[in-house]
PDB file of C-alpha atoms in Angstrom:
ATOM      1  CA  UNK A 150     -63.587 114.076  32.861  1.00 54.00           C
ATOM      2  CA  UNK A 151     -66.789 112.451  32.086  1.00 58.00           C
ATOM      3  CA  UNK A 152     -69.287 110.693  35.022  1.00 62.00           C
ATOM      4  CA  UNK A 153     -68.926 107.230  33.798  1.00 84.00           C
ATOM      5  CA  UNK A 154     -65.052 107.786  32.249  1.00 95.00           C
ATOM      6  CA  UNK A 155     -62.856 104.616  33.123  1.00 98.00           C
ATOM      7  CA  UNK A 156     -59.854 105.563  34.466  1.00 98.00           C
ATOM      8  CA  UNK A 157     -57.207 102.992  33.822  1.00 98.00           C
ATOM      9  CA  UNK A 158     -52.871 103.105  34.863  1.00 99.00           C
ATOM     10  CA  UNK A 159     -50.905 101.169  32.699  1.00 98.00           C
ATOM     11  CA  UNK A 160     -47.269 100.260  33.569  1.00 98.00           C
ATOM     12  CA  UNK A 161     -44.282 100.198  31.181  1.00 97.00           C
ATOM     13  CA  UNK A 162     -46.920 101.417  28.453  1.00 97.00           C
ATOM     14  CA  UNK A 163     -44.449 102.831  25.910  1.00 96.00           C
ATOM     15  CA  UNK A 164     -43.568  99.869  24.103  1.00 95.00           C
ATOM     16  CA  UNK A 165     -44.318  96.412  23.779  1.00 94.00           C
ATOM     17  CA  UNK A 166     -47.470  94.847  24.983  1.00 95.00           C
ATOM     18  CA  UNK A 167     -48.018  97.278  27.884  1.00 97.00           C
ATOM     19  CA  UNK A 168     -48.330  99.986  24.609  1.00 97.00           C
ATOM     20  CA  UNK A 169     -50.660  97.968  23.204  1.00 97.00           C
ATOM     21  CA  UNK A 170     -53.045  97.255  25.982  1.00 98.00           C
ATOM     22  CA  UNK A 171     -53.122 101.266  26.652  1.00 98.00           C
ATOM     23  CA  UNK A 172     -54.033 101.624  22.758  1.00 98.00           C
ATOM     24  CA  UNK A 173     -56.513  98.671  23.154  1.00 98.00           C
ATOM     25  CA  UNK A 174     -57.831 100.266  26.015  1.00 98.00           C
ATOM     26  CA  UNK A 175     -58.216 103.738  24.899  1.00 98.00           C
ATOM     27  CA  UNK A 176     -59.996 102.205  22.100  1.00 98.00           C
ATOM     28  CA  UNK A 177     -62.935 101.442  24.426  1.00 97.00           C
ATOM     29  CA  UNK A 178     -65.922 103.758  24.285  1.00 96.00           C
ATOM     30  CA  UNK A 179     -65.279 106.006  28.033  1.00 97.00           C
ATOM     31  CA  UNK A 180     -61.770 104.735  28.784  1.00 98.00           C
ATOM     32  CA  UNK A 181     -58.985 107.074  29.424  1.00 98.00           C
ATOM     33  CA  UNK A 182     -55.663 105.611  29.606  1.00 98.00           C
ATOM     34  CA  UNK A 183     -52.842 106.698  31.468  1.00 98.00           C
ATOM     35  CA  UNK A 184     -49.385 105.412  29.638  1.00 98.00           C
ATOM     36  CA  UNK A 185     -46.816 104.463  32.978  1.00 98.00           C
ATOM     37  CA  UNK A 186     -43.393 105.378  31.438  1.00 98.00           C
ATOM     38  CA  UNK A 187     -39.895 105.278  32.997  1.00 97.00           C
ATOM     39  CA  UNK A 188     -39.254 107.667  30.532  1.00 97.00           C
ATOM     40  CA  UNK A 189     -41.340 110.474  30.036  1.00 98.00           C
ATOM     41  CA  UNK A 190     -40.065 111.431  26.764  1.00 97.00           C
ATOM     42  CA  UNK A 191     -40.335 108.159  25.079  1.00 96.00           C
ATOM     43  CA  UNK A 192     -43.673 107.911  26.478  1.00 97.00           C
ATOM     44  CA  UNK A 193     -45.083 111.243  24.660  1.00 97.00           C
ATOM     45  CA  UNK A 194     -42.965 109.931  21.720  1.00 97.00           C
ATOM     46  CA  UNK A 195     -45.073 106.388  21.812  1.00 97.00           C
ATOM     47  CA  UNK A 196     -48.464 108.257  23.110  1.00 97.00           C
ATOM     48  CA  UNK A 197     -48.267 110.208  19.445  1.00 98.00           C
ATOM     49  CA  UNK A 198     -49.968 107.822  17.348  1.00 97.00           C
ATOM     50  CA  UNK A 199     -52.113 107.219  19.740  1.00 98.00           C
ATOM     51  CA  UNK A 200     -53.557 110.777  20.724  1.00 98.00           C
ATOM     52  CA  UNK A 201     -53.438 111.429  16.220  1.00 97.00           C
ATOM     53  CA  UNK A 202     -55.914 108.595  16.246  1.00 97.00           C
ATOM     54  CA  UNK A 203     -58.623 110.497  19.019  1.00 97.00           C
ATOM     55  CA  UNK A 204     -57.566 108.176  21.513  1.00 98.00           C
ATOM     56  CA  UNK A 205     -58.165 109.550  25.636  1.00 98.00           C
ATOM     57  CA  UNK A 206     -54.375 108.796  26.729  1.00 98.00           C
ATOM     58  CA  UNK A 207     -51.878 110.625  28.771  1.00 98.00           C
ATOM     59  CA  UNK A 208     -48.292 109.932  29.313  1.00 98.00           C
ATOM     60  CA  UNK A 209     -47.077 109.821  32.991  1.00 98.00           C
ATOM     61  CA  UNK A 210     -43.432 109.394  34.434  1.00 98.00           C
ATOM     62  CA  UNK A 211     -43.829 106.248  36.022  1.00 98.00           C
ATOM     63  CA  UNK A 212     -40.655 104.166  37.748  1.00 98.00           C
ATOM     64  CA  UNK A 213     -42.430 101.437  39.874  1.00 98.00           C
ATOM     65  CA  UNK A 214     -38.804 100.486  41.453  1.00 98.00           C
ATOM     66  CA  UNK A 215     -38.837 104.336  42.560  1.00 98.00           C
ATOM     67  CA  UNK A 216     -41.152 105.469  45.871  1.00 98.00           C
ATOM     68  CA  UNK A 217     -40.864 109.086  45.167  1.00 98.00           C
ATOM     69  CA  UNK A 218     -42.245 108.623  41.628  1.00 98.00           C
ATOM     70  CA  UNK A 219     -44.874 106.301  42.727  1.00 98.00           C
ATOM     71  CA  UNK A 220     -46.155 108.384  45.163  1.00 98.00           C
ATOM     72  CA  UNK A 221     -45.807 111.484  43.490  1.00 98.00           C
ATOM     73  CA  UNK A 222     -47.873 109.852  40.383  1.00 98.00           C
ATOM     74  CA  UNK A 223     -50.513 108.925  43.236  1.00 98.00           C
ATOM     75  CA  UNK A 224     -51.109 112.241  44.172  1.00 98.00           C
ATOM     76  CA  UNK A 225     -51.211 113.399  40.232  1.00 98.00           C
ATOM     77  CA  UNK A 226     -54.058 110.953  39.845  1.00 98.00           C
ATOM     78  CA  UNK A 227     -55.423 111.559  42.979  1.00 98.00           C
ATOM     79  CA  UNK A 228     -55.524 115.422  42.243  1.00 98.00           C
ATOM     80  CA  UNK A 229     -56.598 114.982  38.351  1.00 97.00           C
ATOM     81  CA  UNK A 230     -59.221 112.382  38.403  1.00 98.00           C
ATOM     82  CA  UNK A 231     -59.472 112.087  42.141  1.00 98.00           C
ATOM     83  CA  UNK A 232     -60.064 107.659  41.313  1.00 98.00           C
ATOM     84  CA  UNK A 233     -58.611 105.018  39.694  1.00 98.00           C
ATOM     85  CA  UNK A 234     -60.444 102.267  38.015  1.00 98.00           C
ATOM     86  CA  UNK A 235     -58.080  99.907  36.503  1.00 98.00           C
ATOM     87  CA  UNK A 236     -54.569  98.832  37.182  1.00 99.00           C
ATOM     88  CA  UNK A 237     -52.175  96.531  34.808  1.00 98.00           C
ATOM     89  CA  UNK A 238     -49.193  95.965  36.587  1.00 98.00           C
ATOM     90  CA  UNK A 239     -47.613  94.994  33.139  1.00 97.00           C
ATOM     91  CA  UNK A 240     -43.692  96.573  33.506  1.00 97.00           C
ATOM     92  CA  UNK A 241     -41.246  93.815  34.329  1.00 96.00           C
ATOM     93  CA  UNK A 242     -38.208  92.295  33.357  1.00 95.00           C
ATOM     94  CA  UNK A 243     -36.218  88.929  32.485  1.00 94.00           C
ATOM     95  CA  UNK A 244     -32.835  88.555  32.768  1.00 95.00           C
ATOM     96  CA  UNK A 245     -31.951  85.069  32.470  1.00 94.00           C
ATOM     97  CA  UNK A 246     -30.071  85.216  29.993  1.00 92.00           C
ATOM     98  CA  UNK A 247     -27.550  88.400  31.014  1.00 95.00           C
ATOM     99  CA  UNK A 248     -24.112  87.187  30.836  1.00 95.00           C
ATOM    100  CA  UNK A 249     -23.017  90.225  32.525  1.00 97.00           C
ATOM    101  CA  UNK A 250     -25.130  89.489  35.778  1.00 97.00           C
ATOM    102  CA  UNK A 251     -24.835  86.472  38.343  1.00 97.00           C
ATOM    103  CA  UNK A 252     -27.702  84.583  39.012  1.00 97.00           C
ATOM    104  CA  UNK A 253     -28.052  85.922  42.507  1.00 98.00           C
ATOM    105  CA  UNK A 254     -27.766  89.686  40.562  1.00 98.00           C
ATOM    106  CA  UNK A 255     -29.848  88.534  37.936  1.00 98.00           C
ATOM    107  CA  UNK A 256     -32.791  87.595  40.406  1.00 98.00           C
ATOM    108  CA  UNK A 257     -32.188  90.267  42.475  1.00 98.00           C
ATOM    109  CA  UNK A 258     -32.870  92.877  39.562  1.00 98.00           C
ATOM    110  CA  UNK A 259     -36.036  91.132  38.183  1.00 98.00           C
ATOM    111  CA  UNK A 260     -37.896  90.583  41.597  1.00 98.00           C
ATOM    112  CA  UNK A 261     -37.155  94.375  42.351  1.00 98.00           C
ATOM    113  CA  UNK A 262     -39.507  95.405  39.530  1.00 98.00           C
ATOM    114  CA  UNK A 263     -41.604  92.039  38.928  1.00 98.00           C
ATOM    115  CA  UNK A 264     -42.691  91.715  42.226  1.00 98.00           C
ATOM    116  CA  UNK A 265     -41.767  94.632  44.220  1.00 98.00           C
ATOM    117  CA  UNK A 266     -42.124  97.015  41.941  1.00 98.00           C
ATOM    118  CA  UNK A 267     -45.742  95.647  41.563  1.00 98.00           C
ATOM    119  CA  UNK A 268     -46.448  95.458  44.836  1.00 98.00           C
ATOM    120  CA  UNK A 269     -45.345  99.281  45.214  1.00 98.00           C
ATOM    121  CA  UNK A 270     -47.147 100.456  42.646  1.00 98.00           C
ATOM    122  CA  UNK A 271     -50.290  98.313  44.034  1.00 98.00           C
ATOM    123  CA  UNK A 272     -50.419  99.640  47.426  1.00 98.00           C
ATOM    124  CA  UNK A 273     -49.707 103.038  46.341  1.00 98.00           C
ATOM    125  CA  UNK A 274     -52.998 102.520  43.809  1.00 99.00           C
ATOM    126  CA  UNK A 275     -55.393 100.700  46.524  1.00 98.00           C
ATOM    127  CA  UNK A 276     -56.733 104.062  48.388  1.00 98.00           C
ATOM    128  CA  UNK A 277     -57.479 105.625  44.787  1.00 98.00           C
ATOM    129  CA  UNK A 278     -59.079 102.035  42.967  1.00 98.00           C
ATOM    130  CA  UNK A 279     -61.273 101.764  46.638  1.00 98.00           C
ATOM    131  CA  UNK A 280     -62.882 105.310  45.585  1.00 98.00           C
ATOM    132  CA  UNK A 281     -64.232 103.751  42.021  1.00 98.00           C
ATOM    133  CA  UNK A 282     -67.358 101.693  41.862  1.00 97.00           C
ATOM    134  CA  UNK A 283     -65.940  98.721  39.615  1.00 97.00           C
ATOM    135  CA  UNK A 284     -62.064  98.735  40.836  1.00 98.00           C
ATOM    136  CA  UNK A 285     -59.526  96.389  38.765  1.00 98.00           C
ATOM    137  CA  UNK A 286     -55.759  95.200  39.102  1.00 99.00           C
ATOM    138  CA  UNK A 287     -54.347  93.209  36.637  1.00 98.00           C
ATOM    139  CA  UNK A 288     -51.032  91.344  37.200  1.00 98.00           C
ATOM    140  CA  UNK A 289     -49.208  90.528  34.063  1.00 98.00           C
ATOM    141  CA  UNK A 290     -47.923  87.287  34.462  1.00 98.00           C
ATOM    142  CA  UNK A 291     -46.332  84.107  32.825  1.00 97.00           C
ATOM    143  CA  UNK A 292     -47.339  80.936  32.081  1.00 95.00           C
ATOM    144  CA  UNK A 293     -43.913  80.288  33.120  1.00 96.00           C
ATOM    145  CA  UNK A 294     -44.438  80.669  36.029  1.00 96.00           C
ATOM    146  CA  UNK A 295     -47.176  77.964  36.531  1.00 97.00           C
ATOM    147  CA  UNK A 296     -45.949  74.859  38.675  1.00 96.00           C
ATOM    148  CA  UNK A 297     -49.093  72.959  37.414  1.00 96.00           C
ATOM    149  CA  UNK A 298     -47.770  73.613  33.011  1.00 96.00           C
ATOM    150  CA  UNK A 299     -44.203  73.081  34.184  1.00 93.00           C
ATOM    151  CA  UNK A 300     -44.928  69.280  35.609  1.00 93.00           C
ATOM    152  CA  UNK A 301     -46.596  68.699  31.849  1.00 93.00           C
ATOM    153  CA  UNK A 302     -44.276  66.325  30.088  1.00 93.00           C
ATOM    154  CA  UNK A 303     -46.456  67.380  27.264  1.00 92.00           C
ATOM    155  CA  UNK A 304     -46.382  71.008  27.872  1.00 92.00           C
ATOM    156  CA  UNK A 305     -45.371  72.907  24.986  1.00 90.00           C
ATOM    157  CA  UNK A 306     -42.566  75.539  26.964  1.00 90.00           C
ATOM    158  CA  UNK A 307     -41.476  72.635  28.792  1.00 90.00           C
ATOM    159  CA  UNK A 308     -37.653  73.234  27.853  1.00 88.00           C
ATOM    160  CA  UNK A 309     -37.454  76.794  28.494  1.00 88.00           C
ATOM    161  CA  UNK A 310     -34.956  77.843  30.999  1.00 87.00           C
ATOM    162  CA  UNK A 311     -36.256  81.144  32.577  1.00 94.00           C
ATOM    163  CA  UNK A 312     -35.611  80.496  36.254  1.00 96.00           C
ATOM    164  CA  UNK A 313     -35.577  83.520  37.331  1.00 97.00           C
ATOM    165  CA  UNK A 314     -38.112  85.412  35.625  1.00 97.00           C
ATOM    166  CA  UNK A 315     -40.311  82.400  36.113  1.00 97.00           C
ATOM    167  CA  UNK A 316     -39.837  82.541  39.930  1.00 98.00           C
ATOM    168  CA  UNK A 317     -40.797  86.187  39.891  1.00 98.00           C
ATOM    169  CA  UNK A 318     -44.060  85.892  38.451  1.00 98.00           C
ATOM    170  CA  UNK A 319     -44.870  83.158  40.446  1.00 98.00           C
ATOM    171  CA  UNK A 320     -44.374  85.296  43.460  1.00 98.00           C
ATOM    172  CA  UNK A 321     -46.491  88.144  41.605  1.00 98.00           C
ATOM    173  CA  UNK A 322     -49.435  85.475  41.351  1.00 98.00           C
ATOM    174  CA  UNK A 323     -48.852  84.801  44.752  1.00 98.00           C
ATOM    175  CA  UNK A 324     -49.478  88.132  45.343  1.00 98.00           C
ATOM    176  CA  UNK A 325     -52.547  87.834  43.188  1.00 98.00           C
ATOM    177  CA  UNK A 326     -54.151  85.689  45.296  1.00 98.00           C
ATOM    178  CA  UNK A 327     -53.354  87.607  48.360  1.00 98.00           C
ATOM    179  CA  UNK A 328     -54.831  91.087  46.793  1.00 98.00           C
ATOM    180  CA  UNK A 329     -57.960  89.091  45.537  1.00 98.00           C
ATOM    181  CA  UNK A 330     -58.624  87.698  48.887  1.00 98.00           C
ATOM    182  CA  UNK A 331     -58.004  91.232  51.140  1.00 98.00           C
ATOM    183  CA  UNK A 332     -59.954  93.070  48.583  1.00 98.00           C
ATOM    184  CA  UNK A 333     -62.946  91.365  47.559  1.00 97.00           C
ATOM    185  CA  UNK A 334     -65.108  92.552  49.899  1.00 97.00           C
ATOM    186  CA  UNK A 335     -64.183  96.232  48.373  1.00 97.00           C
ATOM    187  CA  UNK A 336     -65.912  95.095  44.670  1.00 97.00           C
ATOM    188  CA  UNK A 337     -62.124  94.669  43.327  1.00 98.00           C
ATOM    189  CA  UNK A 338     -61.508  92.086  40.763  1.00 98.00           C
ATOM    190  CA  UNK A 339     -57.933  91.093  41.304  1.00 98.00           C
ATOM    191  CA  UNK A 340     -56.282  88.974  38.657  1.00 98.00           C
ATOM    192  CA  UNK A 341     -53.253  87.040  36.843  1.00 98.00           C
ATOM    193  CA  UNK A 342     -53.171  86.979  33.254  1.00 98.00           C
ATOM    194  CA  UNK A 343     -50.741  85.226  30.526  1.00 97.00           C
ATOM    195  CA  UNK A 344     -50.382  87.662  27.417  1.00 95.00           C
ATOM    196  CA  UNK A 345     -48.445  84.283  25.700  1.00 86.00           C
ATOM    197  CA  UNK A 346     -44.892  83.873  23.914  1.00 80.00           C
ATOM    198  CA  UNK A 347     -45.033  87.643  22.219  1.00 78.00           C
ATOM    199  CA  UNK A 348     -42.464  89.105  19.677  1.00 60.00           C
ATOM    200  CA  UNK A 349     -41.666  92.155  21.550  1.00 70.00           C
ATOM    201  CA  UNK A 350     -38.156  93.828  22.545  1.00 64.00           C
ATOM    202  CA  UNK A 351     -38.167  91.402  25.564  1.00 65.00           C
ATOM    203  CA  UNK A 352     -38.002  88.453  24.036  1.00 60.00           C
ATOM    204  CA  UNK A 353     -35.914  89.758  21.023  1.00 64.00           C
ATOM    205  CA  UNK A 354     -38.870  89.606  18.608  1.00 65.00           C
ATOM    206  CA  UNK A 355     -38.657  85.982  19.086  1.00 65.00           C
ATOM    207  CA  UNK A 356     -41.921  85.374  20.110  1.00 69.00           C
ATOM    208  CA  UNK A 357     -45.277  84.100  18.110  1.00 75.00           C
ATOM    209  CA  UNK A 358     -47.921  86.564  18.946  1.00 83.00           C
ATOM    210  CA  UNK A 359     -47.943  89.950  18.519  1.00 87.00           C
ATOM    211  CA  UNK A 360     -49.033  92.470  21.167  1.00 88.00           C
ATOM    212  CA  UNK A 361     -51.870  93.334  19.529  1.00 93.00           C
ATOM    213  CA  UNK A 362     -52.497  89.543  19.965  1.00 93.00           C
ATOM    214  CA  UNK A 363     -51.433  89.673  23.910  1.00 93.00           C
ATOM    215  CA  UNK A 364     -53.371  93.069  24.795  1.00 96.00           C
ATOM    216  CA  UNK A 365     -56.457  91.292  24.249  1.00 97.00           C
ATOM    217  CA  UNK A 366     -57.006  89.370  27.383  1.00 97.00           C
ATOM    218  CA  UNK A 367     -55.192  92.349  29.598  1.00 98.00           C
ATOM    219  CA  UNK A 368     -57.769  94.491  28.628  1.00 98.00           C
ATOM    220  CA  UNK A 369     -60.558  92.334  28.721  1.00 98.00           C
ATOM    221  CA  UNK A 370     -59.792  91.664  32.509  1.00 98.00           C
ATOM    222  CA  UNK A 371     -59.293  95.682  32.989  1.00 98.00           C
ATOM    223  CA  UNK A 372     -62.775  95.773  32.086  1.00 98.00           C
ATOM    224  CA  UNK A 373     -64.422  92.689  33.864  1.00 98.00           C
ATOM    225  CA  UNK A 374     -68.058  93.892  34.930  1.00 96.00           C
ATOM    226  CA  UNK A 375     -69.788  92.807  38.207  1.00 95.00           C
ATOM    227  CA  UNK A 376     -69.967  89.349  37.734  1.00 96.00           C
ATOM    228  CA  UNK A 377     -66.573  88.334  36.545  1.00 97.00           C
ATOM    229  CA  UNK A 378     -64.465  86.627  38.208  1.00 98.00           C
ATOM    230  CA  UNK A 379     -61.795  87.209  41.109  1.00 98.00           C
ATOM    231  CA  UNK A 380     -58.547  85.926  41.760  1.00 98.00           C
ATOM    232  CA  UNK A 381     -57.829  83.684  39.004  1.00 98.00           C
ATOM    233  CA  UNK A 382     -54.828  83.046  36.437  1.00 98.00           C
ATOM    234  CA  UNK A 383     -55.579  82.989  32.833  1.00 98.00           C
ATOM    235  CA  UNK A 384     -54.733  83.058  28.836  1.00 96.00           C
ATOM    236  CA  UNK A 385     -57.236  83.693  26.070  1.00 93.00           C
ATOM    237  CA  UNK A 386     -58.073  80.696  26.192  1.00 93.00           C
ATOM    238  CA  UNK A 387     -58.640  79.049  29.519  1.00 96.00           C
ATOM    239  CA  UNK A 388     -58.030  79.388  32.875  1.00 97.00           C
ATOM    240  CA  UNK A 389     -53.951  77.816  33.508  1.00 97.00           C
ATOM    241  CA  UNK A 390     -53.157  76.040  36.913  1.00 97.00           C
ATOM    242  CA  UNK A 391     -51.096  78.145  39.512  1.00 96.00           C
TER     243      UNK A 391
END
């Protein structure tokens, strides 16, 4: 490991948007990228392209709704690269629109990886990003999930009916605000972002961006120097009301 290497964790990384903010990532000069997969195997399946191009990544086993493999993965990073410098709490769920699930099911299920599989994987992270000079979290969120867009008449998701997805990322920018506040004193840069209405697996390729697209402000707030800001929820383009 190189002095000045960035060591960043990315969850759900083997497909989607979380794959693409690894690849955008790894694409930085001095970032290494580990790729947080519930599946190992489909990890080193997705990490191929990826490692053919020179890119610094690494597939890890990575279940955030799991303690043992969330701690175990701590120590692995802890022993490896003994720091982490950047966390994107990107896996999560939505599954509004399960038939086979009722809605108390349904939002049971999503807020056990949304928000407390985020939280896990956060406080399991904290001890390692506290041993890096410039330490980052960034929560993967939803416009959605803003109460400020949803009381737009004029907002353009207005008619979407995610309830419970949208009520899980508003408790993961709740905890946003919470980790931003504890930890500034530490240098971390704790954050909310919107990767926007992506054509992924999720969302049945229904979307209008693609990852590539949605990676770009996830891995612009990985790598937020000194002077950026803390605690905040925000798309490409501007910063979105809580």
């Amino acid at each position: 490991m190189e002095t000045n290497e960035i060591i960043a964790l990315v969850s759900g990384a083997n497909r989607g948007i979380g794959l693409a903010v690894a690849a955008g990532l790894a694409r930085r000069k001095g970032v290494s990228v580990l790729l947080g997969c519930r599946d190992l195997d489909r990890g080193k399946t997705a990490s191929l392209p990826l490692l053919a191009e020179g890119l610094r990544v690494r597939p890890v086993q990575l279940d955030a709704t799991d303690e043992a493999s969330v701690s175990s993965l701590a120590h692995f990073i802890e022993n490896e690269y003994g720091r982490l410098d950047a966390l994107v709490n990107n896996a999560g769920i939505g599954l509004d629109y399960d038939p086979s699930l009722s809605v108390v099911e349904r939002i049971q299920k999503t807020l056990d990886v949304n928000v407390v599989g985020a939280l896990r994987l956060t406080e399991a992270m904290v001890p390692l990003l506290a041993k890096s000079t410039r330490p980052r979290i960034v929560n993967v969120s939803s416009e959605l999930s803003s109460f400020g867009l949803r009381a737009d008449p004029d907002w353009a998701y207005r008619d979407f009916r995610l309830p419970t997805y949208a009520a899980s990322k508003a408790a993961l920018n709740s905890l946003t605000l919470s980790y931003a506040q504890q930890l500034k004193d530490k240098g971390f840069k704790v954050n909310a972002i919107c990767p926007g209405y992506t054509a992924t697996e999720a969302t049945n390729f229904a979307g209008t961006r693609t990852p590539e697209q949605a990676a770009v402000i996830a891995v612009k707030f990985a790598l937020l120097d000194n002077e950026g800001p803390n605690g905040i929820f925000v798309n490409e383009v501007q910063e979105l009301p809580w």
